[in-house]
mmCIF file with all atom_site columns, C-alpha atoms in Angstrom:
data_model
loop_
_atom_site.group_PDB
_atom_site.id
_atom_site.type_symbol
_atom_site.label_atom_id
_atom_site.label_alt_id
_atom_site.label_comp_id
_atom_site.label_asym_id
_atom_site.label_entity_id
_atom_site.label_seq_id
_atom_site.pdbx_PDB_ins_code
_atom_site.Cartn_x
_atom_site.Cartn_y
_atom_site.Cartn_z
_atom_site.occupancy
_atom_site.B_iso_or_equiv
_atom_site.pdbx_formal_charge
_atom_site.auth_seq_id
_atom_site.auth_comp_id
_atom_site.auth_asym_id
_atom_site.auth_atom_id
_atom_site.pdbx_PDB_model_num
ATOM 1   C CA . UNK A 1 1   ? -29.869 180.121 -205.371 1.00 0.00 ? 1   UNK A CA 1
ATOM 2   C CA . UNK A 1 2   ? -29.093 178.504 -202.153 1.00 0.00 ? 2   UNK A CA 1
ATOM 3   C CA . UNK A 1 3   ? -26.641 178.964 -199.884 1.00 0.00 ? 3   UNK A CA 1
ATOM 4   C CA . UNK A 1 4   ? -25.270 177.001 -197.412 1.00 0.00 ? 4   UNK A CA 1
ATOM 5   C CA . UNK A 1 5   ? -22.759 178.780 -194.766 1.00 0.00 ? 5   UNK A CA 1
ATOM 6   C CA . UNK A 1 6   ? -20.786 176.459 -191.945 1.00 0.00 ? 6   UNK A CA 1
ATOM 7   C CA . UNK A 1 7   ? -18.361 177.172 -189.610 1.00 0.00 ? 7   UNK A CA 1
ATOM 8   C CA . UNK A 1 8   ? -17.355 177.069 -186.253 1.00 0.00 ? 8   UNK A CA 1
ATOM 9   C CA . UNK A 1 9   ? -19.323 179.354 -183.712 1.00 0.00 ? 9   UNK A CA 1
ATOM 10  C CA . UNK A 1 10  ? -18.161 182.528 -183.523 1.00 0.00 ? 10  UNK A CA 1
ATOM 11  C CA . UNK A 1 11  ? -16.887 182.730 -186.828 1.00 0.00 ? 11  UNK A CA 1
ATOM 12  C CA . UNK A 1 12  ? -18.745 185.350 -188.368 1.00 0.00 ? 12  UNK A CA 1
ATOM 13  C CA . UNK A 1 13  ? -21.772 183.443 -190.244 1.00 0.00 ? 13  UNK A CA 1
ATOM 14  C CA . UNK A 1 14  ? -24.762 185.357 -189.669 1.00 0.00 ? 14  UNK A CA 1
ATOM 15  C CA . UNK A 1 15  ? -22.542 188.382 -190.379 1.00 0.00 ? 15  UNK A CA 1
ATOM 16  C CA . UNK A 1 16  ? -21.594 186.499 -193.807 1.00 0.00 ? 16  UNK A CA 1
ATOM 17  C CA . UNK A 1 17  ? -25.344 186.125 -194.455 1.00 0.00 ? 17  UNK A CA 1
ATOM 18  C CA . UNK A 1 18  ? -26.444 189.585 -193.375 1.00 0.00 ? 18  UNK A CA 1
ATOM 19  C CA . UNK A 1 19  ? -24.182 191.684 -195.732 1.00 0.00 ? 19  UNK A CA 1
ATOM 20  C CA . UNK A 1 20  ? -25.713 189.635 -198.423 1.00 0.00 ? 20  UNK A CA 1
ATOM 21  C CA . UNK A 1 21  ? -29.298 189.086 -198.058 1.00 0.00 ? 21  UNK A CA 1
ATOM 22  C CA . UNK A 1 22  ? -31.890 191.645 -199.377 1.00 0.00 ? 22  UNK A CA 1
ATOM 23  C CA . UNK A 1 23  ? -34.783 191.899 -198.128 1.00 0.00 ? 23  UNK A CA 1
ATOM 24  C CA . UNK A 1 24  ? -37.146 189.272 -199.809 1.00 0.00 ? 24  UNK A CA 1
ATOM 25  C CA . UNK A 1 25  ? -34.220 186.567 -199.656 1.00 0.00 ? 25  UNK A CA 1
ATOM 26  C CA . UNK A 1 26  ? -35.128 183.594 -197.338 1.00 0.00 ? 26  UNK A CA 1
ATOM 27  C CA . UNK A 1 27  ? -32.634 183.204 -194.349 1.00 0.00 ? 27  UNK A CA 1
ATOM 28  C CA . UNK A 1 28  ? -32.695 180.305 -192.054 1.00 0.00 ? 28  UNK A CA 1
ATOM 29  C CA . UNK A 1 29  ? -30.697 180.919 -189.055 1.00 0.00 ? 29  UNK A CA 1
ATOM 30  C CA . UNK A 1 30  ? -30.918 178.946 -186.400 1.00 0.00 ? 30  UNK A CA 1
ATOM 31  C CA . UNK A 1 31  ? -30.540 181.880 -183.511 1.00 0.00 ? 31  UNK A CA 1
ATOM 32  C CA . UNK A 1 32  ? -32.637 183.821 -185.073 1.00 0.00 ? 32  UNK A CA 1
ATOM 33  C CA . UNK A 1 33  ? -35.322 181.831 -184.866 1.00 0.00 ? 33  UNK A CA 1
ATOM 34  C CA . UNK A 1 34  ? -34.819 180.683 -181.201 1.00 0.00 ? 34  UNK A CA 1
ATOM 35  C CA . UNK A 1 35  ? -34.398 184.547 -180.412 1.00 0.00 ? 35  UNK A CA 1
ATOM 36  C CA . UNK A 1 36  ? -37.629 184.947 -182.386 1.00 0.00 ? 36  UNK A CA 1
ATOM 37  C CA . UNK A 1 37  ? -39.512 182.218 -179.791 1.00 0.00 ? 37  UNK A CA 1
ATOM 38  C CA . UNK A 1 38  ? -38.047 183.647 -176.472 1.00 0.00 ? 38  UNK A CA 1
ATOM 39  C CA . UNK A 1 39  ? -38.727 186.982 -174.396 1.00 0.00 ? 39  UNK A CA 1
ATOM 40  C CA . UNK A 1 40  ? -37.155 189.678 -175.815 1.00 0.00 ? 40  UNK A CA 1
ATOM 41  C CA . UNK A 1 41  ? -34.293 190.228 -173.404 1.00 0.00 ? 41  UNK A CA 1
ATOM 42  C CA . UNK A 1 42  ? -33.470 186.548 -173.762 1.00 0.00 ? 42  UNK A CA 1
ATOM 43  C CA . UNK A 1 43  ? -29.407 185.911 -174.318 1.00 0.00 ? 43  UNK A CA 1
ATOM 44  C CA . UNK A 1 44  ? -28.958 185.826 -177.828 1.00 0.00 ? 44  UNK A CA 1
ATOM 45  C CA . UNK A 1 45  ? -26.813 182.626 -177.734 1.00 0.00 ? 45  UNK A CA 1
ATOM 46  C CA . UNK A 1 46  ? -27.072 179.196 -175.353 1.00 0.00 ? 46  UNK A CA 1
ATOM 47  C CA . UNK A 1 47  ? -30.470 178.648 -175.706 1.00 0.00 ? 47  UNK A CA 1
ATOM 48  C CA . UNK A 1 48  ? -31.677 175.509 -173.944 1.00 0.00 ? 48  UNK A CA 1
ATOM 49  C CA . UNK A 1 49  ? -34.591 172.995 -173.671 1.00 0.00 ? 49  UNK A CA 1
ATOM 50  C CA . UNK A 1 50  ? -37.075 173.178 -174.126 1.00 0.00 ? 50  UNK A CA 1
ATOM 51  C CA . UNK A 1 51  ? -36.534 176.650 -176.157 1.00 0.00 ? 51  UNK A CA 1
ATOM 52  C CA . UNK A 1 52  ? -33.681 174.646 -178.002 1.00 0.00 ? 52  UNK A CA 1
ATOM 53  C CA . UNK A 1 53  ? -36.217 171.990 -179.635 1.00 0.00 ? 53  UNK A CA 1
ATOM 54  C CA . UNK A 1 54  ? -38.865 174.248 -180.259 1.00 0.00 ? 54  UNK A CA 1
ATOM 55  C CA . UNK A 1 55  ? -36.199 176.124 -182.145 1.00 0.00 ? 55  UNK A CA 1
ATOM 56  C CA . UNK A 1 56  ? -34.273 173.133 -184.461 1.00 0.00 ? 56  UNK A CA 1
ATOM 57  C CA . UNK A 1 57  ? -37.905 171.766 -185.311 1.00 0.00 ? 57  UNK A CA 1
ATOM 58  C CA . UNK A 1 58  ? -38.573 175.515 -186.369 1.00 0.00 ? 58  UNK A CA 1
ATOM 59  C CA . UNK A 1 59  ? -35.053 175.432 -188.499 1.00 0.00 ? 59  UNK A CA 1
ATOM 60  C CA . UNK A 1 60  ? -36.076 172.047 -189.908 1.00 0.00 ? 60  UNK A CA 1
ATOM 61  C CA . UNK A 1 61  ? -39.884 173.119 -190.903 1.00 0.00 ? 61  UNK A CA 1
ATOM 62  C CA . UNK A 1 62  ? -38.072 175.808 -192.212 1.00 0.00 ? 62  UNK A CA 1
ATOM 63  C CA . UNK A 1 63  ? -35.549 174.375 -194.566 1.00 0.00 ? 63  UNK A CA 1
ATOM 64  C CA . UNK A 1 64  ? -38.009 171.763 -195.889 1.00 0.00 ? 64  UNK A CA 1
ATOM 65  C CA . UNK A 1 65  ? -40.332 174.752 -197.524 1.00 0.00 ? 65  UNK A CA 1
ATOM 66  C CA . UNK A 1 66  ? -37.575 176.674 -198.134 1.00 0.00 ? 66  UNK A CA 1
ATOM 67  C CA . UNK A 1 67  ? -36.004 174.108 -200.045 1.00 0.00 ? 67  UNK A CA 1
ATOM 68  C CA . UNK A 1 68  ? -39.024 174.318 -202.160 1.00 0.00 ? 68  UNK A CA 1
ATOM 69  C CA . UNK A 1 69  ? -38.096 178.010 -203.676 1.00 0.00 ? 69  UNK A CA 1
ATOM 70  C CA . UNK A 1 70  ? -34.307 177.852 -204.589 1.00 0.00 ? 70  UNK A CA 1
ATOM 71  C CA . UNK A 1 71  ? -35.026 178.084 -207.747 1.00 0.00 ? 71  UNK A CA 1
ATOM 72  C CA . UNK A 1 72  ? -36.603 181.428 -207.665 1.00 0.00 ? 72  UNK A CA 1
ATOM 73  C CA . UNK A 1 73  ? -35.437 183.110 -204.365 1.00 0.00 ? 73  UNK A CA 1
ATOM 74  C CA . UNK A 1 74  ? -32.087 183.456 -202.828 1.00 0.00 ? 74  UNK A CA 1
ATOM 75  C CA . UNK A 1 75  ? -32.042 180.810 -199.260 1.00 0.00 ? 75  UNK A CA 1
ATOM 76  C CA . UNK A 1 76  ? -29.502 181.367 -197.070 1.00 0.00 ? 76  UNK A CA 1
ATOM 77  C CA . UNK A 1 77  ? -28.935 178.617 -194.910 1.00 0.00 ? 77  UNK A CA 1
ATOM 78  C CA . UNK A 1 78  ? -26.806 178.757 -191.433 1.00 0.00 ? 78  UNK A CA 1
ATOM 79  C CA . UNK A 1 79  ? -26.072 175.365 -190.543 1.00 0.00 ? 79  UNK A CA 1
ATOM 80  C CA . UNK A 1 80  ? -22.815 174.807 -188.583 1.00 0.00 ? 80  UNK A CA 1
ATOM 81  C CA . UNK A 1 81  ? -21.656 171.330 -189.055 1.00 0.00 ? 81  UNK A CA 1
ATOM 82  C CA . UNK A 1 82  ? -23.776 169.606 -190.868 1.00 0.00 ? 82  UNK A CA 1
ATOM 83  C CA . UNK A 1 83  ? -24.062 165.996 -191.290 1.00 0.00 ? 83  UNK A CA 1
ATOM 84  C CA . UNK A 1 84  ? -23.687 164.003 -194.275 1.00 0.00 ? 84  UNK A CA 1
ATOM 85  C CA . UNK A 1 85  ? -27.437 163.261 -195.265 1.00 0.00 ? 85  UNK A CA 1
ATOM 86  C CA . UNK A 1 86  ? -27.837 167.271 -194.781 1.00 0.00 ? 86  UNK A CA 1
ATOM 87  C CA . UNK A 1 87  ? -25.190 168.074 -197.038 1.00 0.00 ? 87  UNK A CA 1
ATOM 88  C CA . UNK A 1 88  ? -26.256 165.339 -199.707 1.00 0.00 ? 88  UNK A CA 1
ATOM 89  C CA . UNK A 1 89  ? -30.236 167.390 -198.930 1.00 0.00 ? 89  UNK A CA 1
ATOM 90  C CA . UNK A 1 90  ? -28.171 170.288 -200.170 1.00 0.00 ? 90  UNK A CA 1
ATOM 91  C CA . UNK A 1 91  ? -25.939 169.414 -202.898 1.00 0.00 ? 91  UNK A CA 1
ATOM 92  C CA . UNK A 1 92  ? -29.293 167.670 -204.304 1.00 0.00 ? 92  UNK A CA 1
ATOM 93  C CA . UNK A 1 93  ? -30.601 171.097 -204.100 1.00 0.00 ? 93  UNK A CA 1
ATOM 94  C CA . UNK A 1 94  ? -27.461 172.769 -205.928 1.00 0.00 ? 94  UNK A CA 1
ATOM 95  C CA . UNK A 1 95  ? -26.654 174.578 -202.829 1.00 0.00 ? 95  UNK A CA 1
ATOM 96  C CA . UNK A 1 96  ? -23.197 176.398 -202.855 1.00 0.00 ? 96  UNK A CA 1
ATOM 97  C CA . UNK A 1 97  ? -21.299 175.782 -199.750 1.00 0.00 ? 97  UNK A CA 1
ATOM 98  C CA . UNK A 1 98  ? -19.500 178.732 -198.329 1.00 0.00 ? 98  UNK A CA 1
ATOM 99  C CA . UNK A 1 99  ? -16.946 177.974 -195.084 1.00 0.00 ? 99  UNK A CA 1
ATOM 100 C CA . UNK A 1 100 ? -16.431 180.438 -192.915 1.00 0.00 ? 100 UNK A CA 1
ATOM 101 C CA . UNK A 1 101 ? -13.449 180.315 -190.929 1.00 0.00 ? 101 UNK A CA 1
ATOM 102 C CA . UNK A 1 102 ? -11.275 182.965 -189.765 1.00 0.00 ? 102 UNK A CA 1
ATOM 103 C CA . UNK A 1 103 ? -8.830  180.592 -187.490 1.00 0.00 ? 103 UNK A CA 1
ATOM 104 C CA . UNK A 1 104 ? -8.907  178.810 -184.618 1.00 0.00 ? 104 UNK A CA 1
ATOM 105 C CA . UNK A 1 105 ? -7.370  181.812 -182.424 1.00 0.00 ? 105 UNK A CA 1
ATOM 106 C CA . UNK A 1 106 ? -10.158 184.085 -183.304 1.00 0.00 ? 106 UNK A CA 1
ATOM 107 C CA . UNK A 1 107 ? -12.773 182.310 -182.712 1.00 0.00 ? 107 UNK A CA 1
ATOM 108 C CA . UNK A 1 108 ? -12.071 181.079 -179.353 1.00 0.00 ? 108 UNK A CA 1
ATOM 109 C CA . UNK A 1 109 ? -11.361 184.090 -178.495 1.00 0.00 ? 109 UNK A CA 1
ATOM 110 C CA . UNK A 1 110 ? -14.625 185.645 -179.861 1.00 0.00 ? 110 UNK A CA 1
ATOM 111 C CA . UNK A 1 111 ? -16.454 182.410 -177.777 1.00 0.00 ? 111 UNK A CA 1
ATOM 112 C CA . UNK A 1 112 ? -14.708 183.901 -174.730 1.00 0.00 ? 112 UNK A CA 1
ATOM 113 C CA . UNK A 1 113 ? -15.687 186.960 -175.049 1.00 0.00 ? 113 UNK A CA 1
ATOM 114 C CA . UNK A 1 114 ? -19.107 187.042 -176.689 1.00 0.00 ? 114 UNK A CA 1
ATOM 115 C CA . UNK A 1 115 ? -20.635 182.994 -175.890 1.00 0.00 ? 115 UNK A CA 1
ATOM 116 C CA . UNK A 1 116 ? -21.515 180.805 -173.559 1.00 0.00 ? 116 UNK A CA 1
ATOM 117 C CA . UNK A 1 117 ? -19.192 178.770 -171.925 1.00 0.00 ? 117 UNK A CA 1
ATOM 118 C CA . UNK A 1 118 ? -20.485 175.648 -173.752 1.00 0.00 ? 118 UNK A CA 1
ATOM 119 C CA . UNK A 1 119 ? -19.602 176.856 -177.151 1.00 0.00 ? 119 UNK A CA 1
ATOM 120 C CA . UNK A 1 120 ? -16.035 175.864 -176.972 1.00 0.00 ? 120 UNK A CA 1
ATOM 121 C CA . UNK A 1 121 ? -17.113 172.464 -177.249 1.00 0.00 ? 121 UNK A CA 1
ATOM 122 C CA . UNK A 1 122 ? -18.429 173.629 -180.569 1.00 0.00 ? 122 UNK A CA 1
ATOM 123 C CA . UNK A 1 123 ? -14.925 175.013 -181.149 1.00 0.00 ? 123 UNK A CA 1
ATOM 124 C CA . UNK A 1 124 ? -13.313 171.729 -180.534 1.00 0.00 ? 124 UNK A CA 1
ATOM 125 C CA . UNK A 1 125 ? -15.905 169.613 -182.528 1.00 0.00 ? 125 UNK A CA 1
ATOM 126 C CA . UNK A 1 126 ? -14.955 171.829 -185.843 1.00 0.00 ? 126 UNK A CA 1
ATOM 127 C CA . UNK A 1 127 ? -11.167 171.816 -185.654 1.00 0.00 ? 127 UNK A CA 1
ATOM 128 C CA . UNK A 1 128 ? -11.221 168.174 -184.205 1.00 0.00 ? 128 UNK A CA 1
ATOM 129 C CA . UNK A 1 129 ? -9.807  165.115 -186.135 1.00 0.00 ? 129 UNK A CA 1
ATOM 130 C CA . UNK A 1 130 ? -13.602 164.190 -187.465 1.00 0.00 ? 130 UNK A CA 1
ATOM 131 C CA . UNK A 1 131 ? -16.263 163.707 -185.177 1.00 0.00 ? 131 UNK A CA 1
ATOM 132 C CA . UNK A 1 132 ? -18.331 164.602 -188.287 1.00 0.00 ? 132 UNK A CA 1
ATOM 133 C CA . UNK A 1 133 ? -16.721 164.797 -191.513 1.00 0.00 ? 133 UNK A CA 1
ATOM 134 C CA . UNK A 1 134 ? -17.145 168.178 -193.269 1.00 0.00 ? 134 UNK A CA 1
ATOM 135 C CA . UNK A 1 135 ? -17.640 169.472 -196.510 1.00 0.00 ? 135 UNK A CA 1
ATOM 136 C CA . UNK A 1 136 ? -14.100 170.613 -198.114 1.00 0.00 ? 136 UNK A CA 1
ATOM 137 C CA . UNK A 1 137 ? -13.871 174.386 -197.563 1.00 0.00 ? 137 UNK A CA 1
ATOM 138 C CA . UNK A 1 138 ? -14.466 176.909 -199.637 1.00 0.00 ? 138 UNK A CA 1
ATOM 139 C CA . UNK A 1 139 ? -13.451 180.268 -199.945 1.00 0.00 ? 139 UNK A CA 1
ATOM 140 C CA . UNK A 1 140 ? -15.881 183.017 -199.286 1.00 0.00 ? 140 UNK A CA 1
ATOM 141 C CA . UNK A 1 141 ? -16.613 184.924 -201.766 1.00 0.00 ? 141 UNK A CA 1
ATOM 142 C CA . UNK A 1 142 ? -15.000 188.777 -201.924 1.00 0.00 ? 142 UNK A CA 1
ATOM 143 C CA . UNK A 1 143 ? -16.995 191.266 -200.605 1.00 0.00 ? 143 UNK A CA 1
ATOM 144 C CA . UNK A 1 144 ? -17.875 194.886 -202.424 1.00 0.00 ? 144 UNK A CA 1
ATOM 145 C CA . UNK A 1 145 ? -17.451 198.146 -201.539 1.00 0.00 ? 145 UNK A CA 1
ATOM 146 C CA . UNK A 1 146 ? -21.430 198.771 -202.028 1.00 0.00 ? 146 UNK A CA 1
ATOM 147 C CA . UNK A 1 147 ? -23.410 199.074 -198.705 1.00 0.00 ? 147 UNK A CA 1
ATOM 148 C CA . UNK A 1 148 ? -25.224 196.434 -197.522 1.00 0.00 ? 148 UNK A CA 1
ATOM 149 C CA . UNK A 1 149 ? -27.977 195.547 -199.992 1.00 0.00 ? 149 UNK A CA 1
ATOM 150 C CA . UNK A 1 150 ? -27.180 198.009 -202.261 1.00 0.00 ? 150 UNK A CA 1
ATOM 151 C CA . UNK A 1 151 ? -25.619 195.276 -204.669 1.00 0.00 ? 151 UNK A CA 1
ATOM 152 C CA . UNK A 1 152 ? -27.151 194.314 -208.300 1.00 0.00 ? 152 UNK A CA 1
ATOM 153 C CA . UNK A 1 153 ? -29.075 191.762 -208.636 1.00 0.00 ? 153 UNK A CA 1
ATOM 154 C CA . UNK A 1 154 ? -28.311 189.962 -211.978 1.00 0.00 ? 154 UNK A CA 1
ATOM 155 C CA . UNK A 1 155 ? -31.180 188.745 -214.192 1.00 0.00 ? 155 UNK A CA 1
ATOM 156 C CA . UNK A 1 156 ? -31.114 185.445 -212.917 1.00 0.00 ? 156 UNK A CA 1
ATOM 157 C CA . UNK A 1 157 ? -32.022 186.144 -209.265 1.00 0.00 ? 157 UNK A CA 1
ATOM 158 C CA . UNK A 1 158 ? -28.620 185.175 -207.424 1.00 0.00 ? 158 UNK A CA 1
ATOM 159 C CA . UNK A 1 159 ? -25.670 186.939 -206.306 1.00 0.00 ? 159 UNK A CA 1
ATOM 160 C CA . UNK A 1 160 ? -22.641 187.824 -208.424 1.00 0.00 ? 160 UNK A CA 1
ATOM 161 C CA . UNK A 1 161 ? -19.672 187.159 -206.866 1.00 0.00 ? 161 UNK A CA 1
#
C-alpha cells in the first residue's frame, strides 16, 4: 500500500509515519535522508545547497524504485505540497493521501519554536490562496491504543484503519 502524507511543516508528518511503519515498510522522508548525507550533529531541519540537492535527487531516486513495490510492501511517502504531476504519479499508483494538519496556530508556533526561520514561508505557501493547488484533505486515520508497531498486520500487507 502506499501512502502519501502532506502538510504544512511542522505539522506532525514524520510523527504520522513513524507510529505506523514497521520495520520492513519503505519510508521516504525527505529529512531523513538529508540528515542521513550530513555530519551527524548537522541541524535536523534547513538544510541547504548543495546538501539540499543531493538530498531531493536522493528522495526522487527513491520514490521511483519505491514506486516499484506498492504492491507488496507498505511506502510511506512524506511529500509536503506536492505538485499536480506528483499527485497524478501517485493516484496512478493507488496511493492513499493522508493530510495532516493540526491548524494554522500550531504549526507556526511549532516553526517558531522548533524550525528555521525560513519555514514560515512554508507555512504561508500551505494556508495561502493556491500557489499550488492541493489535494482535498483527508482525515487521518484514528490511531490505536497498541504501541508503536505492535499493530496487526492483515493478510493483505497494509494497515487497517
Amino acid at each position: 500500500m502506499l501512502f502519501v502524507v502532506i502538510g504544512p511543516p511542522a505539522a506532525g508528518k514524520s510523527t504520522w509515519v513513524n507510529e505506523r511503519a514497521v520495520p520492513g515498510d519503505i519510508v521516504i522522508d525527505y529529512d531523513r535522508l538529508a540528515n542521513a548525507l550530513t555530519a551527524l550533529d548537522a541541524a535536523p531541519h534547513g538544510h541547504k545547497r548543495p546538501l539540499a540537492t543531493v538530498a531531493f535527487r536522493a528522495r526522487e531516486g527513491a520514490i521511483n524504485e519505491a514506486l516499484r513495490h506498492v504492491k507488496d510492501h507498505d511506502v510511506y511517502i512524506i511529500h509536503s505540497v506536492p505538485k499536480q504531476s506528483a499527485m497524478e504519479r501517485y493516484e496512478k499508483a493507488g496511493a492513499e493521501v493522508v493530510t495532516v494538519d493540526p491548524g494554522r496556530d500550531i504549526v507556526e508556533a511549532r516553526c517558531a519554536a522548533e524550525r528555521p526561520e525560513d519555514y514560515m514561508r512554508g507555512v504561508k505557501r500551505w494556508y495561502g490562496s493556491g500557489l499550488r493547488q492541493r489535494p482535498a484533505p483527508r482525515p487521518a486515520p484514528p490511531q490505536t491504543d497498541a504501541p508503536h508497531g505492535a499493530a496487526p498486520r492483515p493478510a493483505t500487507g497494509s494497515r487497517a484503519w
